[in-house]
GROMACS .gro file of C-alpha atoms in nm:
model
  387
    1ILE     CA    1  -5.488   1.194  -1.432
    2PRO     CA    2  -5.356   1.038  -1.760
    3TYR     CA    3  -5.018   1.207  -1.705
    4GLY     CA    4  -5.001   1.068  -1.351
    5MET     CA    5  -5.086   0.717  -1.472
    6ALA     CA    6  -4.831   0.749  -1.754
    7ALA     CA    7  -4.568   0.863  -1.504
    8ASP     CA    8  -4.627   0.545  -1.303
    9ARG     CA    9  -4.602   0.326  -1.612
   10PHE     CA   10  -4.336   0.492  -1.830
   11GLY     CA   11  -4.128   0.701  -1.590
   12ARG     CA   12  -4.149   1.052  -1.446
   13LYS     CA   13  -3.894   1.242  -1.655
   14ARG     CA   14  -4.030   1.129  -1.991
   15VAL     CA   15  -4.378   1.253  -1.899
   16ILE     CA   16  -4.244   1.582  -1.757
   17VAL     CA   17  -4.052   1.657  -2.079
   18ILE     CA   18  -4.359   1.583  -2.295
   19GLY     CA   19  -4.569   1.818  -2.080
   20LEU     CA   20  -4.308   2.095  -2.096
   21LEU     CA   21  -4.283   2.058  -2.475
   22LEU     CA   22  -4.660   2.106  -2.501
   23PHE     CA   23  -4.645   2.401  -2.261
   24ALA     CA   24  -4.369   2.565  -2.468
   25LEU     CA   25  -4.557   2.500  -2.793
   26GLY     CA   26  -4.874   2.657  -2.656
   27SER     CA   27  -4.677   2.958  -2.531
   28PHE     CA   28  -4.522   3.025  -2.872
   29ILE     CA   29  -4.860   2.982  -3.047
   30ALA     CA   30  -5.016   3.236  -2.808
   31ALA     CA   31  -4.719   3.469  -2.868
   32ALA     CA   32  -4.780   3.454  -3.245
   33ALA     CA   33  -5.158   3.500  -3.215
   34ASP     CA   34  -5.318   3.810  -3.365
   35ASP     CA   35  -5.671   3.739  -3.240
   36ILE     CA   36  -5.833   3.602  -2.925
   37TRP     CA   37  -5.919   3.263  -3.079
   38LEU     CA   38  -5.561   3.165  -3.158
   39THR     CA   39  -5.464   3.292  -2.813
   40ILE     CA   40  -5.725   3.056  -2.664
   41VAL     CA   41  -5.582   2.768  -2.871
   42GLY     CA   42  -5.235   2.848  -2.737
   43ARG     CA   43  -5.364   2.859  -2.380
   44PHE     CA   44  -5.546   2.528  -2.434
   45ILE     CA   45  -5.223   2.361  -2.549
   46GLN     CA   46  -5.038   2.517  -2.254
   47GLY     CA   47  -5.294   2.363  -2.022
   48ALA     CA   48  -5.247   2.025  -2.194
   49GLY     CA   49  -4.900   2.018  -2.040
   50ALA     CA   50  -5.051   1.937  -1.699
   51ILE     CA   51  -4.751   1.757  -1.547
   52SER     CA   52  -4.783   1.862  -1.181
   53ALA     CA   53  -4.854   1.502  -1.080
   54ALA     CA   54  -4.540   1.371  -1.250
   55VAL     CA   55  -4.329   1.651  -1.099
   56MET     CA   56  -4.451   1.585  -0.745
   57ALA     CA   57  -4.419   1.209  -0.793
   58LEU     CA   58  -4.056   1.257  -0.898
   59ALA     CA   59  -3.997   1.483  -0.597
   60ALA     CA   60  -4.146   1.209  -0.376
   61ASP     CA   61  -3.922   0.947  -0.540
   62LEU     CA   62  -3.609   1.155  -0.482
   63THR     CA   63  -3.671   1.232  -0.113
   64ARG     CA   64  -3.694   1.017   0.198
   65GLU     CA   65  -4.032   1.020   0.369
   66GLU     CA   66  -3.895   1.204   0.673
   67HIS     CA   67  -3.810   1.498   0.444
   68ARG     CA   68  -4.112   1.472   0.212
   69THR     CA   69  -4.320   1.750   0.368
   70LYS     CA   70  -4.027   1.994   0.366
   71THR     CA   71  -3.970   1.914  -0.001
   72MET     CA   72  -4.334   1.982  -0.087
   73ALA     CA   73  -4.315   2.304   0.119
   74VAL     CA   74  -4.017   2.425  -0.085
   75ILE     CA   75  -4.203   2.351  -0.409
   76GLY     CA   76  -4.513   2.532  -0.280
   77ALA     CA   77  -4.307   2.823  -0.151
   78SER     CA   78  -4.137   2.865  -0.487
   79ILE     CA   79  -4.477   2.873  -0.660
   80GLY     CA   80  -4.619   3.124  -0.411
   81LEU     CA   81  -4.308   3.344  -0.419
   82VAL     CA   82  -4.290   3.357  -0.797
   83PHE     CA   83  -4.663   3.434  -0.812
   84ALA     CA   84  -4.615   3.725  -0.572
   85VAL     CA   85  -4.311   3.853  -0.762
   86SER     CA   86  -4.501   3.826  -1.090
   87LEU     CA   87  -4.759   4.072  -0.958
   88VAL     CA   88  -4.477   4.325  -0.937
   89LEU     CA   89  -4.290   4.238  -1.259
   90ALA     CA   90  -4.575   4.163  -1.501
   91PRO     CA   91  -4.698   4.523  -1.550
   92ALA     CA   92  -4.344   4.641  -1.627
   93MET     CA   93  -4.287   4.348  -1.865
   94TYR     CA   94  -4.616   4.422  -2.039
   95ARG     CA   95  -4.510   4.782  -2.102
   96TRP     CA   96  -4.168   4.667  -2.223
   97ILE     CA   97  -4.240   4.361  -2.443
   98GLY     CA   98  -4.620   4.340  -2.461
   99MET     CA   99  -4.845   4.037  -2.416
  100ALA     CA  100  -4.683   3.852  -2.709
  101GLY     CA  101  -4.343   3.903  -2.549
  102ILE     CA  102  -4.465   3.767  -2.217
  103PHE     CA  103  -4.596   3.450  -2.387
  104ALA     CA  104  -4.265   3.409  -2.576
  105PHE     CA  105  -4.072   3.457  -2.250
  106ILE     CA  106  -4.282   3.183  -2.088
  107GLY     CA  107  -4.203   2.953  -2.383
  108VAL     CA  108  -3.830   3.016  -2.339
  109LEU     CA  109  -3.859   2.939  -1.966
  110ALA     CA  110  -4.032   2.609  -2.046
  111THR     CA  111  -3.752   2.520  -2.289
  112ILE     CA  112  -3.490   2.595  -2.022
  113ALA     CA  113  -3.689   2.380  -1.779
  114ILE     CA  114  -3.661   2.083  -2.018
  115TRP     CA  115  -3.281   2.115  -2.010
  116ILE     CA  116  -3.289   2.137  -1.629
  117VAL     CA  117  -3.500   1.820  -1.602
  118LEU     CA  118  -3.266   1.626  -1.831
  119GLN     CA  119  -2.931   1.760  -1.716
  120VAL     CA  120  -2.964   1.888  -1.358
  121VAL     CA  121  -3.240   1.691  -1.182
  122PRO     CA  122  -3.103   1.358  -1.047
  123PRO     CA  123  -3.203   1.041  -1.232
  124GLU     CA  124  -3.511   0.851  -1.124
  125PRO     CA  125  -3.429   0.602  -0.847
  126PRO     CA  126  -3.436   0.229  -0.927
  127VAL     CA  127  -3.742   0.187  -0.704
  128HIS     CA  128  -3.941   0.362  -0.974
  129ALA     CA  129  -3.733   0.287  -1.280
  130HIS     CA  130  -3.813  -0.087  -1.247
  131ALA     CA  131  -4.174  -0.045  -1.138
  132GLY     CA  132  -4.347  -0.051  -1.476
  133ALA     CA  133  -4.345  -0.421  -1.552
  134ASP     CA  134  -4.627  -0.538  -1.327
  135LEU     CA  135  -4.852  -0.236  -1.289
  136SER     CA  136  -5.216  -0.333  -1.261
  137GLU     CA  137  -5.478  -0.177  -1.484
  138ALA     CA  138  -5.688  -0.130  -1.168
  139THR     CA  139  -5.442   0.122  -1.022
  140LEU     CA  140  -5.681   0.417  -1.070
  141GLY     CA  141  -5.963   0.223  -0.906
  142ALA     CA  142  -5.746   0.146  -0.604
  143VAL     CA  143  -5.665   0.517  -0.570
  144LEU     CA  144  -6.029   0.624  -0.600
  145ARG     CA  145  -6.140   0.374  -0.332
  146ASN     CA  146  -5.876   0.469  -0.075
  147VAL     CA  147  -6.058   0.638   0.215
  148GLU     CA  148  -5.761   0.847   0.330
  149LEU     CA  149  -5.701   0.971  -0.025
  150ILE     CA  150  -6.071   1.060  -0.056
  151ARG     CA  151  -6.037   1.281   0.254
  152LEU     CA  152  -5.726   1.451   0.116
  153ASN     CA  153  -5.869   1.503  -0.233
  154ALA     CA  154  -6.191   1.651  -0.092
  155GLY     CA  155  -5.978   1.883   0.121
  156MET     CA  156  -5.776   1.997  -0.181
  157PHE     CA  157  -6.100   2.069  -0.369
  158ILE     CA  158  -6.238   2.281  -0.083
  159LEU     CA  159  -5.904   2.454  -0.018
  160HIS     CA  160  -5.881   2.590  -0.373
  161LEU     CA  161  -6.252   2.652  -0.411
  162ALA     CA  162  -6.239   2.878  -0.106
  163GLN     CA  163  -5.919   3.047  -0.220
  164MET     CA  164  -6.052   3.133  -0.565
  165ALA     CA  165  -6.386   3.250  -0.426
  166MET     CA  166  -6.214   3.462  -0.160
  167PHE     CA  167  -5.992   3.642  -0.409
  168ILE     CA  168  -6.294   3.747  -0.611
  169VAL     CA  169  -6.389   3.984  -0.328
  170VAL     CA  170  -6.062   4.056  -0.141
  171PRO     CA  171  -5.925   4.294  -0.410
  172ARG     CA  172  -6.256   4.481  -0.402
  173ALA     CA  173  -6.232   4.505  -0.023
  174LEU     CA  174  -5.879   4.644  -0.047
  175VAL     CA  175  -6.007   4.914  -0.283
  176GLY     CA  176  -6.336   4.990  -0.108
  177GLU     CA  177  -6.259   4.939   0.260
  178GLY     CA  178  -5.883   4.992   0.254
  179GLY     CA  179  -5.861   5.271  -0.001
  180LEU     CA  180  -5.578   5.093  -0.186
  181ASP     CA  181  -5.590   5.114  -0.566
  182LEU     CA  182  -5.525   4.801  -0.772
  183GLU     CA  183  -5.175   4.902  -0.879
  184ARG     CA  184  -5.062   4.898  -0.514
  185HIS     CA  185  -5.220   4.570  -0.405
  186TRP     CA  186  -4.882   4.400  -0.433
  187LEU     CA  187  -4.777   4.610  -0.131
  188VAL     CA  188  -5.012   4.385   0.069
  189TYR     CA  189  -4.972   4.054  -0.115
  190LEU     CA  190  -4.593   4.038  -0.136
  191PRO     CA  191  -4.514   4.104   0.234
  192VAL     CA  192  -4.801   3.876   0.342
  193VAL     CA  193  -4.671   3.586   0.131
  194LEU     CA  194  -4.309   3.634   0.242
  195VAL     CA  195  -4.389   3.664   0.614
  196SER     CA  196  -4.629   3.368   0.598
  197PHE     CA  197  -4.349   3.149   0.462
  198ALA     CA  198  -4.135   3.237   0.764
  199LEU     CA  199  -4.419   3.176   1.011
  200MET     CA  200  -4.506   2.836   0.863
  201VAL     CA  201  -4.159   2.690   0.931
  202PRO     CA  202  -4.194   2.609   1.306
  203PRO     CA  203  -4.525   2.418   1.273
  204LEU     CA  204  -4.395   2.246   0.960
  205LEU     CA  205  -4.088   2.122   1.148
  206ALA     CA  206  -4.311   2.011   1.436
  207ALA     CA  207  -4.527   1.813   1.194
  208GLU     CA  208  -4.226   1.645   1.035
  209LYS     CA  209  -3.975   1.591   1.313
  210ARG     CA  210  -4.200   1.553   1.615
  211ARG     CA  211  -4.467   1.345   1.444
  212ARG     CA  212  -4.733   1.614   1.497
  213MET     CA  213  -4.875   1.584   1.146
  214ARG     CA  214  -5.241   1.541   1.245
  215PRO     CA  215  -5.271   1.832   1.495
  216VAL     CA  216  -5.081   2.070   1.264
  217PHE     CA  217  -5.301   1.967   0.970
  218LEU     CA  218  -5.630   2.008   1.159
  219SER     CA  219  -5.518   2.338   1.315
  220SER     CA  220  -5.435   2.476   0.970
  221VAL     CA  221  -5.782   2.389   0.843
  222ALA     CA  222  -5.937   2.557   1.149
  223LEU     CA  223  -5.728   2.871   1.083
  224LEU     CA  224  -5.879   2.903   0.736
  225ALA     CA  225  -6.232   2.890   0.877
  226ILE     CA  226  -6.151   3.155   1.139
  227VAL     CA  227  -6.018   3.388   0.869
  228GLN     CA  228  -6.345   3.363   0.673
  229PHE     CA  229  -6.545   3.480   0.977
  230TRP     CA  230  -6.284   3.751   1.036
  231LEU     CA  231  -6.316   3.885   0.681
  232ALA     CA  232  -6.696   3.872   0.699
  233GLY     CA  233  -6.709   4.088   1.013
  234TRP     CA  234  -6.388   4.288   1.054
  235ALA     CA  235  -6.244   4.355   0.706
  236THR     CA  236  -6.266   4.731   0.755
  237SER     CA  237  -5.913   4.857   0.677
  238VAL     CA  238  -5.594   4.765   0.492
  239TRP     CA  239  -5.438   4.653   0.821
  240SER     CA  240  -5.727   4.425   0.924
  241ILE     CA  241  -5.747   4.271   0.576
  242GLY     CA  242  -5.368   4.232   0.558
  243LEU     CA  243  -5.354   4.063   0.899
  244ALA     CA  244  -5.636   3.827   0.801
  245LEU     CA  245  -5.452   3.741   0.479
  246LEU     CA  246  -5.132   3.675   0.675
  247VAL     CA  247  -5.310   3.424   0.903
  248TYR     CA  248  -5.482   3.274   0.599
  249PHE     CA  249  -5.160   3.218   0.406
  250VAL     CA  250  -4.985   3.059   0.705
  251GLY     CA  251  -5.260   2.795   0.713
  252PHE     CA  252  -5.284   2.775   0.334
  253ASN     CA  253  -4.909   2.727   0.284
  254LEU     CA  254  -4.894   2.459   0.553
  255LEU     CA  255  -5.176   2.269   0.384
  256GLU     CA  256  -5.015   2.312   0.041
  257ALA     CA  257  -4.709   2.134   0.186
  258LEU     CA  258  -4.889   1.873   0.396
  259LEU     CA  259  -5.155   1.762   0.146
  260PRO     CA  260  -4.929   1.635  -0.137
  261SER     CA  261  -4.691   1.483   0.117
  262LEU     CA  262  -4.978   1.288   0.274
  263VAL     CA  263  -5.113   1.185  -0.067
  264SER     CA  264  -4.775   1.042  -0.167
  265ARG     CA  265  -4.754   0.849   0.163
  266HIS     CA  266  -5.108   0.708   0.155
  267ALA     CA  267  -5.097   0.620  -0.216
  268PRO     CA  268  -5.027   0.261  -0.319
  269PRO     CA  269  -4.648   0.245  -0.375
  270ARG     CA  270  -4.684   0.182  -0.749
  271ALA     CA  271  -4.949   0.450  -0.796
  272LYS     CA  272  -4.800   0.774  -0.660
  273GLY     CA  273  -4.830   0.948  -0.998
  274THR     CA  274  -5.189   0.834  -1.042
  275ALA     CA  275  -5.283   0.946  -0.690
  276LEU     CA  276  -5.119   1.285  -0.741
  277GLY     CA  277  -5.294   1.317  -1.078
  278VAL     CA  278  -5.633   1.275  -0.907
  279TYR     CA  279  -5.521   1.519  -0.636
  280ASN     CA  280  -5.420   1.786  -0.891
  281THR     CA  281  -5.742   1.735  -1.084
  282MET     CA  282  -5.940   1.807  -0.768
  283GLN     CA  283  -5.732   2.122  -0.723
  284ALA     CA  284  -5.820   2.241  -1.074
  285LEU     CA  285  -6.188   2.157  -1.026
  286GLY     CA  286  -6.184   2.349  -0.697
  287LEU     CA  287  -6.039   2.657  -0.868
  288PHE     CA  288  -6.302   2.638  -1.142
  289THR     CA  289  -6.592   2.584  -0.901
  290GLY     CA  290  -6.469   2.860  -0.671
  291GLY     CA  291  -6.458   3.106  -0.957
  292VAL     CA  292  -6.809   3.023  -1.079
  293LEU     CA  293  -6.979   2.983  -0.741
  294GLY     CA  294  -6.790   3.270  -0.577
  295GLY     CA  295  -6.871   3.507  -0.861
  296TRP     CA  296  -7.240   3.418  -0.848
  297LEU     CA  297  -7.258   3.460  -0.469
  298ALA     CA  298  -7.070   3.790  -0.474
  299GLN     CA  299  -7.296   3.925  -0.748
  300HIS     CA  300  -7.628   3.828  -0.590
  301PHE     CA  301  -7.563   3.818  -0.214
  302GLY     CA  302  -7.246   4.015  -0.146
  303ALA     CA  303  -6.905   3.944  -0.001
  304ALA     CA  304  -7.025   3.838   0.345
  305ALA     CA  305  -7.234   3.554   0.199
  306LEU     CA  306  -6.928   3.434   0.009
  307TYR     CA  307  -6.713   3.433   0.325
  308TYR     CA  308  -6.982   3.242   0.518
  309MET     CA  309  -7.006   2.985   0.237
  310ASN     CA  310  -6.629   2.939   0.253
  311ALA     CA  311  -6.644   2.902   0.632
  312ALA     CA  312  -6.918   2.638   0.608
  313LEU     CA  313  -6.725   2.437   0.348
  314ILE     CA  314  -6.400   2.454   0.545
  315LEU     CA  315  -6.577   2.345   0.865
  316ALA     CA  316  -6.726   2.053   0.673
  317TRP     CA  317  -6.373   1.966   0.561
  318LEU     CA  318  -6.256   1.982   0.923
  319LEU     CA  319  -6.522   1.728   1.021
  320LEU     CA  320  -6.429   1.505   0.728
  321ALA     CA  321  -6.059   1.524   0.813
  322TRP     CA  322  -6.099   1.471   1.188
  323PRO     CA  323  -6.077   1.086   1.176
  324MET     CA  324  -5.766   1.104   0.954
  325LYS     CA  325  -5.474   0.876   1.037
  326ALA     CA  326  -5.118   1.002   1.009
  327PRO     CA  327  -4.921   0.751   0.800
  328PRO     CA  328  -4.655   0.556   0.991
  329PRO     CA  329  -4.292   0.645   0.910
  330VAL     CA  330  -4.136   0.455   0.623
  331SER     CA  331  -3.766   0.400   0.561
  332THR     CA  332  -3.579   0.251   0.265
  333ARG     CA  333  -3.344  -0.047   0.271
  334THR     CA  334  -3.139  -0.211  -0.003
  335VAL     CA  335  -3.049  -0.580   0.035
  336PRO     CA  336  -2.835  -0.799  -0.194
  337VAL     CA  337  -2.995  -1.069  -0.411
  338GLY     CA  338  -2.858  -1.327  -0.655
  339ALA     CA  339  -2.840  -1.247  -1.026
  340ALA     CA  340  -3.039  -1.563  -1.114
  341VAL     CA  341  -3.328  -1.497  -0.875
  342ASP     CA  342  -3.690  -1.510  -0.995
  343ALA     CA  343  -3.773  -1.141  -0.943
  344ALA     CA  344  -4.153  -1.172  -0.948
  345ARG     CA  345  -4.157  -1.468  -0.709
  346LEU     CA  346  -3.912  -1.306  -0.465
  347ARG     CA  347  -4.105  -0.977  -0.471
  348ALA     CA  348  -4.430  -1.157  -0.386
  349ALA     CA  349  -4.258  -1.333  -0.096
  350LEU     CA  350  -4.103  -1.011   0.034
  351LEU     CA  351  -4.438  -0.831   0.027
  352GLY     CA  352  -4.572  -1.103   0.256
  353VAL     CA  353  -4.316  -1.024   0.526
  354PRO     CA  354  -4.459  -0.816   0.815
  355GLY     CA  355  -4.346  -0.454   0.794
  356VAL     CA  356  -4.251  -0.455   0.424
  357ARG     CA  357  -4.454  -0.195   0.234
  358GLU     CA  358  -4.296  -0.228  -0.110
  359ALA     CA  359  -4.023  -0.434  -0.276
  360ILE     CA  360  -3.852  -0.381  -0.610
  361VAL     CA  361  -3.620  -0.668  -0.709
  362VAL     CA  362  -3.351  -0.582  -0.966
  363PRO     CA  363  -3.152  -0.903  -1.039
  364GLU     CA  364  -2.928  -0.737  -1.298
  365GLU     CA  365  -2.805  -0.500  -1.025
  366GLY     CA  366  -2.796  -0.771  -0.760
  367VAL     CA  367  -3.022  -0.583  -0.517
  368ALA     CA  368  -3.376  -0.551  -0.388
  369HIS     CA  369  -3.503  -0.208  -0.280
  370LEU     CA  370  -3.743  -0.220   0.013
  371GLN     CA  371  -3.976   0.031   0.179
  372VAL     CA  372  -4.027  -0.080   0.539
  373TYR     CA  373  -4.217   0.026   0.849
  374PRO     CA  374  -4.059   0.038   1.198
  375GLY     CA  375  -4.027  -0.310   1.347
  376TRP     CA  376  -4.006  -0.485   1.008
  377ASP     CA  377  -3.900  -0.850   1.013
  378GLU     CA  378  -3.544  -0.814   0.884
  379GLY     CA  379  -3.451  -1.172   0.970
  380THR     CA  380  -3.719  -1.321   0.744
  381VAL     CA  381  -3.626  -1.083   0.464
  382MET     CA  382  -3.260  -1.188   0.479
  383LYS     CA  383  -3.356  -1.558   0.477
  384LEU     CA  384  -3.567  -1.500   0.165
  385VAL     CA  385  -3.303  -1.310  -0.030
  386GLU     CA  386  -3.029  -1.553   0.070
  387GLY     CA  387  -3.245  -1.851  -0.021
   0.00000   0.00000   0.00000
């Protein structure tokens, strides 16, 4: 959350670089560790580089709203694909360079990422670059009170709670029911992840281009609940478990793309980073809670009880999400303004025009950047900027 708030106030790239520096430092400390305690210190510093909110806020800044969900899907797909590939590569890397070498390799990757952010990623758009001057201290409060964001954050918490809990028992099912030893589990995970990415594309395009966001979102949540009942009753072979995982990851990947896109659209325009910081914090809390609660349930009541708990939580999420409102489409416009204009006064006037969601006035560049809804009152806007 502090990184997200800092990204709103001081700029995305600066915060991303600070987080990557911490992540690299923690990686090199863990690589140099010769006992578990220094390794834990290194991992703690790695975790202090929690810049997901700033990264997604920058991605939101650099993309038009009509392409936002596809952008988030590409980010999520890259994370999922690299995770699946790592299951194949990590054992070989461990044999070749050891755990210290893996940590050092991660540190080098983080250093390369800093160069990419500074030299390859496009600069932050003026809409954000000039947004820091009048940020309210109550930004976090506005985010926490937003009903639509509460729905989305609760959904993110449940999504990752259920995922972490589920993968406490799925590997055991693949060994016990499917007869597949741990070293060959990637033969299930990798194809499932790759095929699920292909299958998610048609509904994702329907959500984005045909304005079917709400039905695609709710259907994806329902898919996750169905999979939990499936695993509780019919997880009896590698094929049945693999098919259940395929259906699960189609829904999961869709939600991983839709959720941050919706958060960035429902967030107050000046508080995207803050809203995404809260969102990512709920994700982390869900992972933690899923690990603790799922482990306890699996130990004392078995895998079926865990699946039924997941199903109940996901169905509760479905009920919570049912009244959700899909955000109206937003487009960007740039209009000329005079160099001597009173920026704060003009911005306040522009925000009072029907259909104007956000306005950033940059007198030194002679423009005002607007975010507008369909049917916005262009005539009044032009009178204001010309006057």
